[in-house]
Short mmCIF file of C-alpha atoms and ligand atoms in Angstrom, two decimals:
data_model
loop_
_atom_site.label_atom_id
_atom_site.label_comp_id
_atom_site.label_asym_id
_atom_site.label_seq_id
_atom_site.Cartn_x
_atom_site.Cartn_y
_atom_site.Cartn_z
CA MET Y 1 -11.40 47.48 19.87
CA ASN Y 2 -8.07 48.35 19.44
CA PHE Y 3 -5.62 46.03 18.17
CA SER Y 4 -1.45 45.94 17.87
CA PHE Y 5 0.99 43.81 16.77
CA GLY Y 6 3.66 42.11 18.79
CA THR Y 7 6.71 39.85 17.91
CA GLY Y 8 8.58 37.13 20.36
CA ASP Y 9 7.74 35.25 23.35
CA ALA Y 10 3.54 35.77 23.82
CA THR Y 11 3.88 34.45 27.71
CA LYS Y 12 5.98 38.05 28.54
CA ALA Y 13 3.55 40.01 27.45
CA LYS Y 14 0.91 41.96 30.24
CA ALA Y 15 -2.93 41.59 30.44
CA ASP Y 16 -5.90 40.16 31.19
CA ALA Y 17 -5.46 37.52 28.79
CA LEU Y 18 -3.07 34.88 26.84
CA LEU Y 19 -5.64 33.77 24.32
CA ILE Y 20 -2.97 30.53 22.25
CA PRO Y 21 -5.30 29.07 19.25
CA LEU Y 22 -3.49 25.42 18.65
CA PHE Y 23 -4.38 22.36 16.12
CA ASP Y 24 -5.27 19.56 18.18
CA THR Y 25 -1.77 18.31 17.01
CA GLU Y 26 -0.56 21.24 18.76
CA VAL Y 27 -2.20 20.07 22.25
CA THR Y 28 -1.92 16.20 21.84
CA ASP Y 29 1.35 15.95 19.54
CA ALA Y 30 4.87 16.62 22.04
CA LYS Y 31 6.79 17.03 18.67
CA LYS Y 32 4.40 19.56 17.08
CA ARG Y 33 3.93 21.63 20.24
CA ALA Y 34 3.21 25.40 19.95
CA PRO Y 35 5.54 27.79 21.29
CA ALA Y 36 3.40 30.15 23.28
CA LEU Y 37 1.95 26.59 24.83
CA ALA Y 38 5.43 24.94 25.47
CA GLN Y 39 6.67 28.70 27.20
CA ALA Y 40 3.88 28.55 29.32
CA ASP Y 41 3.31 25.71 30.63
CA LYS Y 42 7.09 25.55 31.92
CA LYS Y 43 6.43 28.19 33.49
CA LEU Y 44 4.33 27.11 35.17
CA LYS Y 45 5.59 23.76 35.42
CA GLY Y 46 3.53 21.33 34.09
CA LEU Y 47 0.14 22.52 35.33
CA LEU Y 48 -1.00 23.76 31.86
CA LEU Y 49 -0.37 20.69 30.23
CA LYS Y 50 -1.84 18.36 33.21
CA THR Y 51 -4.94 19.77 33.51
CA ALA Y 52 -5.21 20.32 29.68
CA ALA Y 53 -4.78 16.06 29.72
CA THR Y 54 -7.21 15.72 33.03
CA GLU Y 55 -10.04 18.06 31.53
CA GLY Y 56 -9.80 16.56 28.13
CA PHE Y 57 -8.75 19.70 26.37
CA LYS Y 58 -7.30 17.82 22.67
CA GLY Y 59 -7.71 21.14 20.92
CA LYS Y 60 -10.85 19.80 18.71
CA ALA Y 61 -12.49 23.16 17.23
CA GLU Y 62 -14.93 24.68 19.90
CA GLN Y 63 -13.37 22.87 23.01
CA SER Y 64 -11.50 26.01 25.40
CA LEU Y 65 -9.87 25.71 28.49
CA SER Y 66 -9.67 28.75 30.36
CA PHE Y 67 -6.54 28.65 33.45
CA HIS Y 68 -5.53 31.22 36.09
CA SER Y 69 -2.18 31.97 35.33
CA HIS Y 70 -0.85 33.09 39.52
CA GLY Y 71 1.19 35.30 38.57
CA LYS Y 72 3.94 32.62 36.72
CA ILE Y 73 3.47 34.58 33.03
CA GLY Y 74 2.91 37.97 32.41
CA ALA Y 75 -0.67 37.25 32.18
CA THR Y 76 -3.13 37.31 34.29
CA ARG Y 77 -4.99 34.01 32.58
CA ILE Y 78 -4.36 31.71 30.13
CA VAL Y 79 -7.57 30.85 27.26
CA LEU Y 80 -6.08 27.82 25.32
CA LEU Y 81 -8.90 27.53 22.31
CA GLY Y 82 -9.22 24.39 20.43
CA LEU Y 83 -8.94 25.37 16.13
CA GLY Y 84 -9.19 21.41 15.01
CA SER Y 85 -7.33 19.08 12.27
CA ARG Y 86 -5.20 21.53 10.16
CA ALA Y 87 -6.84 19.45 7.34
CA SER Y 88 -10.11 21.02 8.12
CA PHE Y 89 -9.17 24.83 8.89
CA ASN Y 90 -10.20 27.70 6.87
CA ASN Y 91 -10.50 31.04 7.81
CA GLU Y 92 -13.76 30.98 9.15
CA THR Y 93 -12.60 27.94 12.03
CA LEU Y 94 -10.58 30.88 13.17
CA ARG Y 95 -13.29 33.46 12.94
CA LEU Y 96 -15.44 31.41 14.97
CA ALA Y 97 -13.52 30.64 17.84
CA ALA Y 98 -12.06 34.00 17.99
CA GLY Y 99 -16.35 34.91 18.32
CA ARG Y 100 -16.66 32.53 21.21
CA ALA Y 101 -13.04 33.45 22.86
CA VAL Y 102 -14.03 37.03 22.98
CA LYS Y 103 -17.86 36.31 24.67
CA ALA Y 104 -16.55 34.10 27.15
CA LEU Y 105 -13.67 37.15 27.98
CA GLY Y 106 -16.14 39.56 28.05
CA ARG Y 107 -17.74 37.26 30.74
CA SER Y 108 -14.83 37.04 32.91
CA ARG Y 109 -14.19 40.77 32.46
CA VAL Y 110 -11.29 40.46 30.80
CA LYS Y 111 -10.19 43.90 29.25
CA SER Y 112 -6.99 43.91 27.14
CA VAL Y 113 -5.94 40.75 25.10
CA VAL Y 114 -2.56 38.95 23.99
CA VAL Y 115 -2.68 36.12 20.92
CA ALA Y 116 0.06 34.16 20.98
CA LEU Y 117 -0.59 33.48 16.44
CA PRO Y 118 -0.54 30.21 15.41
CA VAL Y 119 1.81 29.25 12.23
CA LEU Y 120 -0.66 29.56 9.04
CA ARG Y 121 -0.62 29.65 5.28
CA GLU Y 122 -1.54 33.41 4.84
CA THR Y 123 -1.42 35.55 8.11
CA ASP Y 124 -3.08 37.83 6.36
CA ALA Y 125 -6.33 36.36 5.84
CA GLY Y 126 -6.24 34.65 9.32
CA VAL Y 127 -5.49 37.68 10.91
CA ARG Y 128 -8.58 39.58 9.06
CA ALA Y 129 -11.12 36.74 10.41
CA LEU Y 130 -9.51 37.04 13.78
CA VAL Y 131 -10.42 40.94 13.78
CA GLU Y 132 -13.26 39.96 12.17
CA GLY Y 133 -14.33 37.09 14.59
CA PHE Y 134 -13.23 39.51 18.06
CA GLU Y 135 -15.78 42.37 16.93
CA LEU Y 136 -18.30 40.52 15.23
CA GLY Y 137 -18.41 38.23 18.33
CA ALA Y 138 -18.37 41.33 20.94
CA TYR Y 139 -21.21 42.57 19.06
CA ARG Y 140 -24.67 43.01 21.24
CA TYR Y 141 -28.17 44.93 20.52
CA ASP Y 142 -29.31 46.06 23.54
CA ARG Y 143 -30.19 49.42 22.51
CA TRP Y 144 -34.27 48.74 24.36
CA ARG Y 145 -32.67 47.52 27.29
CA THR Y 146 -32.82 49.74 30.68
CA THR Y 147 -32.55 46.98 33.77
CA ASN Y 148 -30.10 45.25 33.80
CA LYS Y 149 -27.78 48.33 33.39
CA GLU Y 150 -24.92 46.41 35.61
CA GLU Y 151 -24.33 44.18 32.64
CA LYS Y 152 -24.28 46.91 29.73
CA ALA Y 153 -21.77 48.97 32.01
CA ALA Y 154 -19.41 45.75 32.04
CA PRO Y 155 -15.83 46.68 30.71
CA LYS Y 156 -15.52 45.06 26.98
CA VAL Y 157 -12.37 43.45 25.84
CA GLY Y 158 -10.35 47.10 24.75
CA SER Y 159 -6.78 46.01 23.56
CA VAL Y 160 -5.82 43.06 21.37
CA GLN Y 161 -1.94 42.57 20.98
CA LEU Y 162 -1.56 40.20 18.08
CA VAL Y 163 1.61 38.08 18.56
CA LEU Y 164 3.56 37.17 15.05
CA PRO Y 165 4.65 33.75 15.22
CA GLY Y 166 8.05 32.64 14.56
CA ASP Y 167 10.15 35.86 13.37
CA LEU Y 168 7.75 37.33 10.98
CA LYS Y 169 7.30 40.63 11.25
CA ARG Y 170 5.20 43.17 11.53
CA THR Y 171 4.20 44.42 7.45
CA LYS Y 172 1.87 46.92 5.55
CA GLN Y 173 -0.09 43.58 4.30
CA LEU Y 174 -0.61 43.01 7.79
CA ASP Y 175 -2.00 46.62 8.61
CA GLU Y 176 -4.31 46.09 5.88
CA ALA Y 177 -5.94 43.35 6.83
CA VAL Y 178 -6.19 44.28 10.18
CA SER Y 179 -8.23 47.48 8.89
CA LEU Y 180 -9.84 45.77 6.05
CA GLY Y 181 -11.19 43.35 9.47
CA ARG Y 182 -11.94 46.14 11.27
CA LYS Y 183 -14.05 47.46 8.49
CA VAL Y 184 -16.58 44.09 7.73
CA ALA Y 185 -16.72 43.57 11.25
CA ALA Y 186 -18.22 47.53 11.73
CA ALA Y 187 -20.52 47.38 9.01
CA THR Y 188 -21.95 44.60 9.17
CA ASN Y 189 -22.64 44.99 13.12
CA TRP Y 190 -24.58 47.71 11.71
CA ALA Y 191 -26.11 46.03 9.77
CA ARG Y 192 -27.36 43.30 12.75
CA ASP Y 193 -28.55 47.22 14.04
CA LEU Y 194 -30.70 47.91 11.38
CA VAL Y 195 -32.64 43.90 11.22
CA ASN Y 196 -32.56 43.97 14.77
CA GLU Y 197 -34.23 47.44 15.07
CA PRO Y 198 -37.95 47.30 15.54
CA ALA Y 199 -40.13 47.92 12.97
CA GLY Y 200 -42.18 50.86 14.85
CA THR Y 201 -38.47 52.86 14.67
CA MET Y 202 -36.83 50.50 11.85
CA THR Y 203 -39.73 51.74 9.07
CA PRO Y 204 -38.42 52.42 5.46
CA THR Y 205 -38.82 56.20 5.79
CA ILE Y 206 -35.78 55.69 9.07
CA LEU Y 207 -33.81 52.93 6.03
CA ALA Y 208 -33.65 55.55 3.68
CA GLU Y 209 -32.57 58.10 6.56
CA GLN Y 210 -29.98 55.65 7.89
CA ALA Y 211 -28.72 54.82 4.06
CA ARG Y 212 -28.57 59.08 3.50
CA ALA Y 213 -26.64 59.23 6.91
CA MET Y 214 -23.64 56.44 5.82
CA ALA Y 215 -23.54 57.33 2.34
CA GLU Y 216 -22.65 61.58 3.25
CA ASP Y 217 -20.32 59.40 5.36
CA ALA Y 218 -18.84 57.10 3.31
CA GLY Y 219 -19.23 59.74 0.38
CA LEU Y 220 -21.54 57.55 -1.65
CA GLU Y 221 -24.10 59.29 -4.00
CA ILE Y 222 -27.46 58.42 -3.14
CA SER Y 223 -30.86 59.83 -4.27
CA ILE Y 224 -33.75 58.56 -2.13
CA HIS Y 225 -37.27 58.40 -4.81
CA GLU Y 226 -40.19 59.35 -2.95
CA LYS Y 227 -44.06 58.10 -4.09
CA GLU Y 228 -44.46 60.07 -7.27
CA GLU Y 229 -41.62 59.14 -8.72
CA ILE Y 230 -41.57 55.72 -7.88
CA GLU Y 231 -45.63 55.79 -9.50
CA ASN Y 232 -43.73 57.77 -12.48
CA LEU Y 233 -41.12 54.99 -13.22
CA LYS Y 234 -44.19 52.61 -13.49
CA MET Y 235 -43.70 50.19 -10.34
CA GLY Y 236 -46.76 49.19 -9.82
CA MET Y 237 -46.25 46.05 -7.91
CA PHE Y 238 -43.71 48.57 -5.43
CA LEU Y 239 -46.64 50.32 -5.29
CA GLY Y 240 -49.57 47.21 -4.63
CA VAL Y 241 -47.43 46.48 -1.83
CA ALA Y 242 -46.92 49.48 -0.43
CA ARG Y 243 -50.19 51.23 -0.24
CA GLY Y 244 -51.48 48.95 2.56
CA SER Y 245 -49.27 51.53 4.69
CA VAL Y 246 -49.70 54.23 6.22
CA GLU Y 247 -45.93 54.23 5.94
CA PRO Y 248 -44.88 56.02 2.78
CA PRO Y 249 -42.86 53.84 0.25
CA LYS Y 250 -38.98 54.48 -0.39
CA LEU Y 251 -36.56 53.71 -4.08
CA VAL Y 252 -33.44 54.03 -2.47
CA HIS Y 253 -30.48 54.16 -4.65
CA LEU Y 254 -26.61 54.81 -3.94
CA ARG Y 255 -23.99 54.92 -6.40
CA TYR Y 256 -20.17 54.56 -5.50
CA ILE Y 257 -18.95 55.55 -9.11
CA PRO Y 258 -14.80 55.53 -9.65
CA LYS Y 259 -13.04 58.90 -10.15
CA ASP Y 260 -10.86 57.90 -12.91
CA GLU Y 261 -12.92 58.23 -16.09
CA GLU Y 262 -11.95 54.97 -17.65
CA ALA Y 263 -12.82 53.11 -14.31
CA ALA Y 264 -15.97 55.16 -14.31
CA ARG Y 265 -17.34 53.79 -17.74
CA ARG Y 266 -16.35 50.31 -16.66
CA ALA Y 267 -19.84 48.10 -16.69
CA PRO Y 268 -20.81 48.23 -12.66
CA ILE Y 269 -21.90 45.48 -10.01
CA CYS Y 270 -25.59 45.92 -8.78
CA ILE Y 271 -27.09 44.84 -5.25
CA VAL Y 272 -30.13 45.03 -4.95
CA GLY Y 273 -31.71 44.00 -1.75
CA LYS Y 274 -35.13 43.27 0.27
CA ALA Y 275 -36.52 46.16 2.37
CA ILE Y 276 -39.59 44.83 4.00
CA THR Y 277 -39.72 46.78 6.99
CA PHE Y 278 -42.67 44.69 8.29
CA ASP Y 279 -44.36 41.65 6.81
CA SER Y 280 -47.64 40.95 8.36
CA GLY Y 281 -48.45 39.26 5.39
CA GLY Y 282 -50.84 41.80 4.53
CA LEU Y 283 -54.39 40.66 4.09
CA SER Y 284 -53.19 36.95 3.64
CA LEU Y 285 -52.22 37.32 7.07
CA LYS Y 286 -49.49 35.37 9.12
CA PRO Y 287 -50.53 33.87 12.05
CA THR Y 288 -48.32 35.23 15.31
CA ASP Y 289 -45.50 33.03 15.02
CA GLY Y 290 -45.15 33.72 11.52
CA MET Y 291 -45.13 37.29 12.39
CA LEU Y 292 -42.80 37.65 15.17
CA ASP Y 293 -39.31 38.35 13.49
CA MET Y 294 -40.99 39.71 10.53
CA LYS Y 295 -39.35 43.02 11.60
CA THR Y 296 -36.00 40.95 9.81
CA ASP Y 297 -37.39 41.01 6.21
CA MET Y 298 -35.28 43.90 5.61
CA ALA Y 299 -31.80 42.05 6.16
CA GLY Y 300 -31.08 41.79 2.05
CA SER Y 301 -30.90 45.86 2.19
CA ALA Y 302 -29.17 45.68 5.56
CA ALA Y 303 -26.11 43.61 4.09
CA THR Y 304 -26.22 45.86 0.67
CA LEU Y 305 -26.19 48.85 2.93
CA GLY Y 306 -23.08 47.96 4.98
CA ALA Y 307 -21.46 46.07 1.39
CA MET Y 308 -22.12 49.66 0.54
CA LYS Y 309 -19.84 51.40 3.64
CA VAL Y 310 -17.17 49.12 3.28
CA ILE Y 311 -17.28 49.24 -0.94
CA ALA Y 312 -16.77 53.35 -0.06
CA ALA Y 313 -12.91 52.38 1.63
CA ILE Y 314 -12.26 50.21 -0.97
CA ALA Y 315 -12.50 52.59 -3.62
CA PRO Y 316 -12.87 49.82 -6.88
CA PRO Y 317 -11.67 50.44 -10.43
CA PHE Y 318 -15.10 49.94 -11.26
CA PRO Y 319 -19.01 51.87 -10.11
CA VAL Y 320 -20.87 49.97 -7.73
CA HIS Y 321 -24.79 50.64 -7.62
CA ALA Y 322 -27.43 49.70 -4.77
CA TYR Y 323 -30.88 49.62 -4.68
CA PHE Y 324 -33.62 48.66 -2.53
CA GLY Y 325 -37.47 49.01 -2.48
CA ALA Y 326 -38.17 49.79 1.02
CA CYS Y 327 -42.00 49.62 2.54
CA GLU Y 328 -44.84 47.23 4.91
CA ASN Y 329 -46.85 45.00 4.21
CA MET Y 330 -49.53 45.54 6.06
CA PRO Y 331 -53.19 44.42 6.01
CA SER Y 332 -55.51 47.89 6.10
CA GLY Y 333 -58.18 49.16 4.16
CA ASN Y 334 -56.23 50.69 1.54
CA ALA Y 335 -54.61 47.21 1.00
CA TYR Y 336 -53.66 45.14 -2.72
CA ARG Y 337 -56.33 42.53 -2.66
CA LEU Y 338 -56.02 38.99 -3.79
CA GLY Y 339 -57.12 39.07 -7.36
CA ASP Y 340 -56.06 42.43 -7.56
CA VAL Y 341 -53.94 42.60 -11.40
CA LEU Y 342 -50.62 44.65 -10.77
CA VAL Y 343 -48.62 46.44 -14.18
CA SER Y 344 -45.26 46.14 -13.53
CA ARG Y 345 -42.65 48.63 -14.63
CA LEU Y 346 -41.83 46.21 -17.51
CA GLY Y 347 -45.31 45.97 -18.12
CA LYS Y 348 -45.65 42.55 -17.81
CA THR Y 349 -49.00 41.90 -15.38
CA VAL Y 350 -49.29 39.89 -12.43
CA GLU Y 351 -52.66 38.77 -10.12
CA ILE Y 352 -52.16 38.39 -6.61
CA THR Y 353 -52.68 35.13 -5.50
CA ASN Y 354 -50.67 35.72 -1.72
CA THR Y 355 -50.08 39.25 -1.01
CA ASP Y 356 -47.74 37.35 1.63
CA ALA Y 357 -45.42 36.98 -1.82
CA GLU Y 358 -45.03 40.58 -1.30
CA GLY Y 359 -40.70 40.43 -1.83
CA ARG Y 360 -41.04 39.11 -5.23
CA LEU Y 361 -43.40 42.06 -6.31
CA VAL Y 362 -40.70 44.81 -4.74
CA LEU Y 363 -38.00 42.65 -6.07
CA GLY Y 364 -38.90 42.38 -9.35
CA ASP Y 365 -39.95 46.22 -10.45
CA VAL Y 366 -36.42 47.13 -8.07
CA LEU Y 367 -34.63 44.58 -10.46
CA ALA Y 368 -35.53 45.56 -13.91
CA TYR Y 369 -34.91 49.47 -12.91
CA ALA Y 370 -30.94 48.02 -11.89
CA ALA Y 371 -30.95 45.71 -15.16
CA GLU Y 372 -31.14 49.42 -17.17
CA GLN Y 373 -27.41 50.25 -16.06
CA LYS Y 374 -26.53 47.28 -18.14
CA PRO Y 375 -23.83 45.32 -14.54
CA ALA Y 376 -21.36 42.87 -16.17
CA ILE Y 377 -23.25 40.88 -12.87
CA MET Y 378 -26.32 41.77 -10.46
CA VAL Y 379 -26.96 40.00 -7.43
CA ASP Y 380 -30.35 40.02 -4.86
CA LEU Y 381 -30.16 39.66 -1.27
CA ALA Y 382 -33.50 38.62 -0.05
CA THR Y 383 -35.42 36.98 2.45
CA LEU Y 384 -37.85 35.43 0.26
CA THR Y 385 -38.88 32.25 0.93
CA GLY Y 386 -39.82 30.06 3.79
CA ALA Y 387 -39.53 27.09 1.87
CA CYS Y 388 -35.71 27.95 1.18
CA MET Y 389 -35.42 27.76 4.96
CA ILE Y 390 -36.84 24.35 4.66
CA ALA Y 391 -34.63 23.11 2.14
CA LEU Y 392 -31.38 24.33 3.24
CA GLY Y 393 -31.92 25.01 7.29
CA HIS Y 394 -30.82 27.93 9.47
CA TYR Y 395 -27.23 28.70 8.10
CA ILE Y 396 -26.95 28.53 4.89
CA ALA Y 397 -27.89 30.60 1.76
CA GLY Y 398 -29.28 29.16 -1.40
CA ALA Y 399 -28.15 30.50 -5.03
CA PHE Y 400 -30.11 30.96 -7.95
CA GLY Y 401 -29.34 32.01 -11.52
CA ASP Y 402 -29.39 30.74 -14.75
CA ASP Y 403 -25.71 32.50 -15.58
CA ASP Y 404 -23.15 29.48 -15.01
CA ARG Y 405 -20.32 32.11 -14.50
CA ALA Y 406 -21.91 34.73 -12.38
CA ALA Y 407 -23.11 31.61 -10.09
CA TRP Y 408 -19.86 30.40 -9.61
CA SER Y 409 -18.32 33.55 -8.61
CA VAL Y 410 -21.10 34.91 -6.17
CA LEU Y 411 -20.78 30.71 -4.66
CA GLU Y 412 -16.30 31.54 -4.78
CA ALA Y 413 -16.63 34.46 -2.88
CA ALA Y 414 -19.35 33.36 -0.46
CA ARG Y 415 -16.66 30.57 -0.04
CA ALA Y 416 -13.48 32.83 0.71
CA ALA Y 417 -16.12 34.95 2.61
CA GLY Y 418 -16.51 32.42 5.04
CA GLU Y 419 -20.42 32.47 3.77
CA GLU Y 420 -22.25 29.13 3.78
CA VAL Y 421 -23.82 29.71 -0.19
CA TRP Y 422 -25.32 25.80 -2.16
CA ARG Y 423 -25.96 26.66 -5.19
CA LEU Y 424 -30.10 25.52 -6.40
CA PRO Y 425 -31.91 25.04 -9.90
CA ILE Y 426 -34.00 27.50 -11.43
CA THR Y 427 -36.12 25.18 -13.06
CA GLU Y 428 -38.38 26.06 -15.91
CA LEU Y 429 -39.89 22.16 -14.80
CA ASN Y 430 -41.77 24.61 -12.89
CA ARG Y 431 -42.97 27.40 -14.70
CA ASP Y 432 -46.71 25.76 -14.71
CA VAL Y 433 -47.23 27.28 -10.95
CA LEU Y 434 -47.21 30.41 -12.11
CA LYS Y 435 -49.86 30.63 -15.05
CA SER Y 436 -52.56 33.25 -14.81
CA GLU Y 437 -55.48 32.46 -15.94
CA VAL Y 438 -56.59 36.50 -16.12
CA ALA Y 439 -53.65 38.15 -15.66
CA ASP Y 440 -49.58 37.10 -17.05
CA MET Y 441 -49.04 35.46 -14.84
CA LYS Y 442 -49.59 35.02 -10.83
CA ASN Y 443 -47.39 36.15 -7.62
CA SER Y 444 -47.50 32.43 -6.00
CA GLY Y 445 -47.48 28.94 -7.06
CA GLU Y 446 -47.65 25.47 -5.15
CA ARG Y 447 -46.11 24.92 -1.64
CA TYR Y 448 -43.94 22.80 -3.42
CA GLY Y 449 -39.90 23.87 -4.46
CA GLY Y 450 -41.12 27.47 -3.11
CA ALA Y 451 -38.32 28.72 -3.46
CA ILE Y 452 -37.86 27.81 -6.66
CA ASN Y 453 -41.52 29.56 -7.60
CA ALA Y 454 -40.09 32.89 -6.14
CA ALA Y 455 -36.98 32.88 -8.60
CA LEU Y 456 -38.70 31.77 -11.34
CA PHE Y 457 -40.81 35.28 -10.83
CA LEU Y 458 -38.25 37.53 -10.46
CA LYS Y 459 -36.27 35.87 -13.48
CA GLU Y 460 -38.64 37.17 -15.23
CA PHE Y 461 -37.77 41.20 -14.47
CA VAL Y 462 -33.68 39.94 -14.96
CA GLY Y 463 -33.79 40.07 -18.84
CA SER Y 464 -30.44 39.08 -19.88
CA THR Y 465 -28.91 40.42 -17.07
CA PRO Y 466 -25.61 38.21 -15.52
CA TRP Y 467 -27.83 37.40 -12.29
CA VAL Y 468 -27.83 36.05 -9.04
CA HIS Y 469 -30.28 35.67 -6.52
CA LEU Y 470 -29.49 35.14 -2.90
CA ASP Y 471 -32.49 33.48 -1.23
CA ILE Y 472 -30.84 34.42 2.88
CA ALA Y 473 -34.34 33.54 5.11
CA GLY Y 474 -32.14 30.90 7.00
CA PRO Y 475 -28.77 32.21 7.67
CA SER Y 476 -29.66 36.03 8.44
CA GLN Y 477 -31.20 35.69 11.49
CA SER Y 478 -28.83 32.82 14.48
CA PRO Y 479 -31.27 30.92 16.37
CA LYS Y 480 -28.87 30.83 19.09
CA GLU Y 481 -25.17 31.72 19.76
CA ARG Y 482 -22.70 30.47 17.38
CA GLY Y 483 -19.15 31.40 16.99
CA TYR Y 484 -19.30 35.21 16.40
CA HIS Y 485 -22.56 34.96 17.01
CA GLY Y 486 -25.39 35.76 18.79
CA ARG Y 487 -29.17 35.40 18.54
CA GLY Y 488 -31.48 37.40 15.73
CA ALA Y 489 -29.39 39.38 13.08
CA THR Y 490 -26.81 37.64 11.78
CA GLY Y 491 -25.62 40.60 8.63
CA PHE Y 492 -25.01 37.71 6.22
CA GLY Y 493 -23.82 38.74 2.69
CA VAL Y 494 -22.01 41.86 3.85
CA ARG Y 495 -18.78 39.82 3.53
CA THR Y 496 -19.81 37.97 0.33
CA LEU Y 497 -20.82 41.03 -1.35
CA VAL Y 498 -17.22 43.05 -0.39
CA GLU Y 499 -15.37 39.98 -1.19
CA LEU Y 500 -17.50 39.93 -5.32
CA VAL Y 501 -16.16 42.95 -5.40
CA ARG Y 502 -12.07 42.26 -4.11
CA ARG Y 503 -12.26 39.78 -6.50
CA ARG Y 504 -13.54 41.57 -9.45
CA THR Y 505 -11.19 44.10 -8.46
CA GLN Y 506 -8.21 41.86 -7.91
CA GLU Y 507 -8.83 40.82 -12.21
CA ILE Y 508 -9.50 44.11 -13.49
CA ASN Y 509 -5.58 44.93 -11.58
CA ALA Y 510 -4.20 41.64 -12.86
CA PRO Y 511 -6.30 40.11 -15.52
CA ALA Y 512 -5.07 36.41 -16.11
CA PRO Y 513 -3.29 35.87 -18.95
CA ASP Y 514 -5.97 34.17 -21.28
CA ALA Y 515 -7.80 37.20 -20.20
CA ALA Y 516 -6.10 39.19 -22.63
CA VAL Y 517 -6.91 37.61 -25.92
N1 BES O 1 -40.66 37.58 4.45
C1 BES O 1 -41.06 36.26 4.24
C2 BES O 1 -40.09 35.05 4.50
C3 BES O 1 -39.73 34.54 5.15
C4 BES O 1 -39.98 33.63 6.14
C5 BES O 1 -38.17 35.16 5.69
C6 BES O 1 -39.60 33.09 7.12
C7 BES O 1 -37.79 34.89 6.79
C8 BES O 1 -38.72 33.44 7.74
C9 BES O 1 -42.05 35.95 2.34
O1 BES O 1 -42.36 37.23 2.09
C10 BES O 1 -43.56 35.11 2.29
O2 BES O 1 -44.07 35.18 4.01
N2 BES O 1 -42.88 34.32 2.05
C11 BES O 1 -43.75 33.18 1.68
C12 BES O 1 -44.53 33.01 0.23
C13 BES O 1 -45.37 32.24 -0.19
C14 BES O 1 -46.50 32.68 0.28
C15 BES O 1 -45.99 31.53 -1.53
C16 BES O 1 -43.22 31.57 2.55
O3 BES O 1 -42.43 31.57 2.12
O4 BES O 1 -44.47 31.74 3.33
MN1 MN O 2 -44.36 37.89 2.92
ZN1 ZN O 3 -41.53 39.08 3.37
#
């Protein structure tokens, strides 16, 4: 998609559609009416507002109204897009609305769009959200469709002109907002592709190769460790999970190291993603319904990869490391068994009481390895437990960690990024459920507090590292079309990680006054 800026009267611009995002009062209150709406209505001799009234369009969030302009304005069509009240507005409102709009416009074969931007408190951030909403909303996963070719070949929205409100002028900051929005959206759409790809064609080997191609393109360092090296690293839990599959495991380590020497010496951010390319449950086999979506059990690693792609472009003044241990969880004559005891990289021993609790085993070894970098903060993203989905539903990730500063920095980044993350406790009260009679601990406890139990298990492997665990089992997938999401992979986590890196960059470049003390 091509984005450009314009100024002046948006109703004069030639395009297939004029999109007017509107706060409720800009529709209902004549004194507050948006200039573009007033202008278009005047040219249409009052028909626009009259139709809006009869159709019940009041600028509420999720409302929209499409109207043919019959040659009375520059654009062929006018689309009014509700944003709801100014009081409840944030940039995510705009991102969702843009996503909805681009889907509808695509269905009506619209190729060029003019947007009459509303007056916003932060125009830059709003423009970025709008760009992201357009690009994310236009995403489709149709790689394996050979029928409805016509649908595939249908024209897509190709150009978007953003008309600035009032006498605002195009600035460097606005150009950068568009550029960042496009990068973040492209990386998120790529992460969605990785997750939506069937497990048969997104094996650990292919996932690692995708990481390599991205790293080479983005200028990141990458190491891909084979099984022998994983053995040398004594990752007994990772190897235990991997052994049931004929697909070899891969330990992937990506590095962004700043060119500046002082910057390169700063404590890094480490991110770790769960990368089970298919989770059958192993010998504790999942029933069909539970297994159906388990190609998506590498969504954490996909988000990590998407974020690294953007981080390479941002070039922050500190190193960022990303890790994932990719493997399949399969039942076979060589699979790890119930009752087996695995020896982790840290030497702690684990009795296997459920082979379907495999994510924590791989993550435990990889988190211990990542912690060796002594990061300022370590964040993992994992489709770890069904229990977290039971607790928080389809749209919210759970955040776990004892370090309040680290937890708040992730929660704040998520909020700014428009991703919903809520903190859950890692309570020691649940510790007993991981007690084993034969080893240091077991890998799965009781059903109750399942998401907490998984986080407690991970905590055993991070030592004193400031660490935040994000259980993204719910929001990694969207069960329906919603805003800029379609059904399937969402790319959840890319924006939060990018924001976390941007915020630390800002802190380093402009330290708060008390930080100097
Ligand atoms: N990958 C699953 C968790 C999951 C479930 C993600 C549904 C997305 C949607 C994970 O490996 C798993 O199987 N967890 C078990 C843990 C249990 C055996 C302790 C679960 O949640 O049932
Ligand atoms: Mn599992
Ligand atoms: Zn899993």
